[in-house]
CSV table of C-alpha atoms in Angstrom, one decimal:
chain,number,residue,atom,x,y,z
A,1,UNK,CA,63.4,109.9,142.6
A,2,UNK,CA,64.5,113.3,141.9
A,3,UNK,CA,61.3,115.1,143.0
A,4,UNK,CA,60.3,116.8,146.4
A,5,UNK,CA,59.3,114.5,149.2
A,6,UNK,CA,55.9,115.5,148.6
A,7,UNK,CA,55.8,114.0,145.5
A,8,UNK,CA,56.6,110.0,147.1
A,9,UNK,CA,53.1,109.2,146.8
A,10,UNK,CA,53.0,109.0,142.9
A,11,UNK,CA,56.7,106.6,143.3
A,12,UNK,CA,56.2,102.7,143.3
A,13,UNK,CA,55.3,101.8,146.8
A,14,UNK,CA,59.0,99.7,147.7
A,15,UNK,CA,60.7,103.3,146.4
A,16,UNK,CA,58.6,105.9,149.0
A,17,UNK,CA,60.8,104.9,152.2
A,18,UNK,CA,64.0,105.5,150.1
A,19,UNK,CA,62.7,109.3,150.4
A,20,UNK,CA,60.5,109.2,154.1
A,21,UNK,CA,62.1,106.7,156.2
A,22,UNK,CA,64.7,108.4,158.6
A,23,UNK,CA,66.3,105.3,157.9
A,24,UNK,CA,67.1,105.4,154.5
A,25,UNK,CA,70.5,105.7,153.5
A,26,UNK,CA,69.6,108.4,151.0
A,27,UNK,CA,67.4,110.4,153.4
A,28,UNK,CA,70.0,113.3,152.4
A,29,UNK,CA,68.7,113.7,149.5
A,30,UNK,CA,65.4,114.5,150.4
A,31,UNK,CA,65.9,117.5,153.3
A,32,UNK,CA,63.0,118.8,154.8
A,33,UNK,CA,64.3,122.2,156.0
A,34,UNK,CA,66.3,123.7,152.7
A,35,UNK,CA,66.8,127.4,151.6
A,36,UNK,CA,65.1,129.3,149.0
A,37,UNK,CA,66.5,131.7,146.8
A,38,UNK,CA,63.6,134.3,145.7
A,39,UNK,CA,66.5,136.9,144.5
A,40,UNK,CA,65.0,138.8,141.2
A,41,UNK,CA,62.0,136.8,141.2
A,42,UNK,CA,58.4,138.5,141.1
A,43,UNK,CA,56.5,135.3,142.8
A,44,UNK,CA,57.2,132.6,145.2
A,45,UNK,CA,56.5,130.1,142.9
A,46,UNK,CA,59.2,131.4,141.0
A,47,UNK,CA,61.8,130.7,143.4
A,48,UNK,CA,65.0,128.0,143.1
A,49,UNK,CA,65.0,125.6,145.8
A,50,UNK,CA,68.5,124.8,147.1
A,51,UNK,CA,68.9,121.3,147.2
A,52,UNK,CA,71.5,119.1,147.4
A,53,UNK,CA,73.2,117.4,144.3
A,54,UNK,CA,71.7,113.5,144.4
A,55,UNK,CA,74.5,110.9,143.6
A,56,UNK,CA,73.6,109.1,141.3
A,57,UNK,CA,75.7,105.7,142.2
A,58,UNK,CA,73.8,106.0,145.7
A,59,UNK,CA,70.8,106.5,144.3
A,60,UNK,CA,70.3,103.1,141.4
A,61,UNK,CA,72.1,101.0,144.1
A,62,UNK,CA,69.5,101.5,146.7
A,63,UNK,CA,66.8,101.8,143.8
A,64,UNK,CA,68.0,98.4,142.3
A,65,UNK,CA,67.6,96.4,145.7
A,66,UNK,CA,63.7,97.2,145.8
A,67,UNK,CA,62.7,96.6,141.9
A,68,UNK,CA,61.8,92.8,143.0
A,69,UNK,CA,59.5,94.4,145.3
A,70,UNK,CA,57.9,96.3,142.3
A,71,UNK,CA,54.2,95.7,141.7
A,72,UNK,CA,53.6,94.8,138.0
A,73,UNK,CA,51.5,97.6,137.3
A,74,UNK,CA,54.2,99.9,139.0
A,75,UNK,CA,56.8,98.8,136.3
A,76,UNK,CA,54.5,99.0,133.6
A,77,UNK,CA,53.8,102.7,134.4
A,78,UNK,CA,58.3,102.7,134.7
A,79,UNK,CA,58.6,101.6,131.2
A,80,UNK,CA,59.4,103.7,128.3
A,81,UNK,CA,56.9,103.6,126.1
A,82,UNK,CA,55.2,104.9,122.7
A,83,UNK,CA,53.7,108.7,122.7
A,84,UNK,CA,50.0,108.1,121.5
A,85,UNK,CA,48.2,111.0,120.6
A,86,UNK,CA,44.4,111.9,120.5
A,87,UNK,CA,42.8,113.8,118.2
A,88,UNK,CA,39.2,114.4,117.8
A,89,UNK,CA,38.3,113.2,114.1
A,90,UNK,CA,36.6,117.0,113.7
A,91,UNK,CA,39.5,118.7,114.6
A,92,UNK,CA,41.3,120.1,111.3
A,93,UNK,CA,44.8,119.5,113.0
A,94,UNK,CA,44.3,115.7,113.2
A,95,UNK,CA,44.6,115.1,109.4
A,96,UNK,CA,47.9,117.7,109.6
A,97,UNK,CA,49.2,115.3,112.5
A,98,UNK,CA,48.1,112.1,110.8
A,99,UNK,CA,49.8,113.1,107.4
A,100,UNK,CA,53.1,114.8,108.7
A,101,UNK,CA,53.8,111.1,111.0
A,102,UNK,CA,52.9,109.3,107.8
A,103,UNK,CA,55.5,111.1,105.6
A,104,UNK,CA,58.4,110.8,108.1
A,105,UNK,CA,57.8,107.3,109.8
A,106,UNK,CA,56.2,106.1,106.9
A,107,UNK,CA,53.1,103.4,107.2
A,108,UNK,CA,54.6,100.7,109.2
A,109,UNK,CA,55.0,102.8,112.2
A,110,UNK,CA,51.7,104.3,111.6
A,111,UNK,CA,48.6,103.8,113.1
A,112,UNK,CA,45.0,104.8,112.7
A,113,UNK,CA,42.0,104.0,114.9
A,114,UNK,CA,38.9,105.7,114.5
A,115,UNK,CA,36.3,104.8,117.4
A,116,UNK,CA,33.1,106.1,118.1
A,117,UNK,CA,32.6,107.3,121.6
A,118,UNK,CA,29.9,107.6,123.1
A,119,UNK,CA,29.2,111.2,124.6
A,120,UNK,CA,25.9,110.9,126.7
A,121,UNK,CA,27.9,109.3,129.6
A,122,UNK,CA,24.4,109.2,131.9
């Protein structure tokens, strides 16, 4: 919820009002017209956008009155979850990863799946 309005799209559906709707009660946090500071930067990209702090209280009370309205697949894609990593079996790095996980989570928390894949794709 901390992102530019632009961003609502890629938020559960039930959370993209909190940020469009003129009627939110934390349409504040997401101003449309807001100042730029370009001072010492090279590019615009570079710039800070001045935004306003978000409050966080405000913001999980009105968050927490939508998540029954959640989608299942939304709060799958909200969960904290395990990094997996993928590394072609060629690749000389993937032994180095493979090992150096092995040594410091050791074998229970270790997993290995070699799958064939098929390339062609026609």
């Amino acid at each position: 919820m901390g992102v530019n309005m632009d961003s609502a799209h890629a938020l559960p559906r039930a959370y993209r009002a909190l940020m469009t709707s003129v009627d939110s009660d934390i349409i504040d946090f997401y101003p449309t017209d807001f100042e730029v500071d370009e001072e010492g930067k090279r590019f615009a990209w570079q710039a800070i956008s001045k935004l306003p702090f978000i409050d966080e209280e405000r913001l999980l009370f009105q968050t927490r009155k939508l998540e029954g309205k959640i989608e299942d697949d939304e709060a799958t894609r909200n969960m904290t979850k395990v990094d997996c990593l993928f590394v072609r079996s060629s690749n000389k790095l993937g032994s180095q990863f493979f090992s150096h996980h092995k040594a410091h989570l050791g074998e229970k928390q270790t997993e290995e799946v070699i799958e064939t894949v098929n390339t062609s794709m026609r």
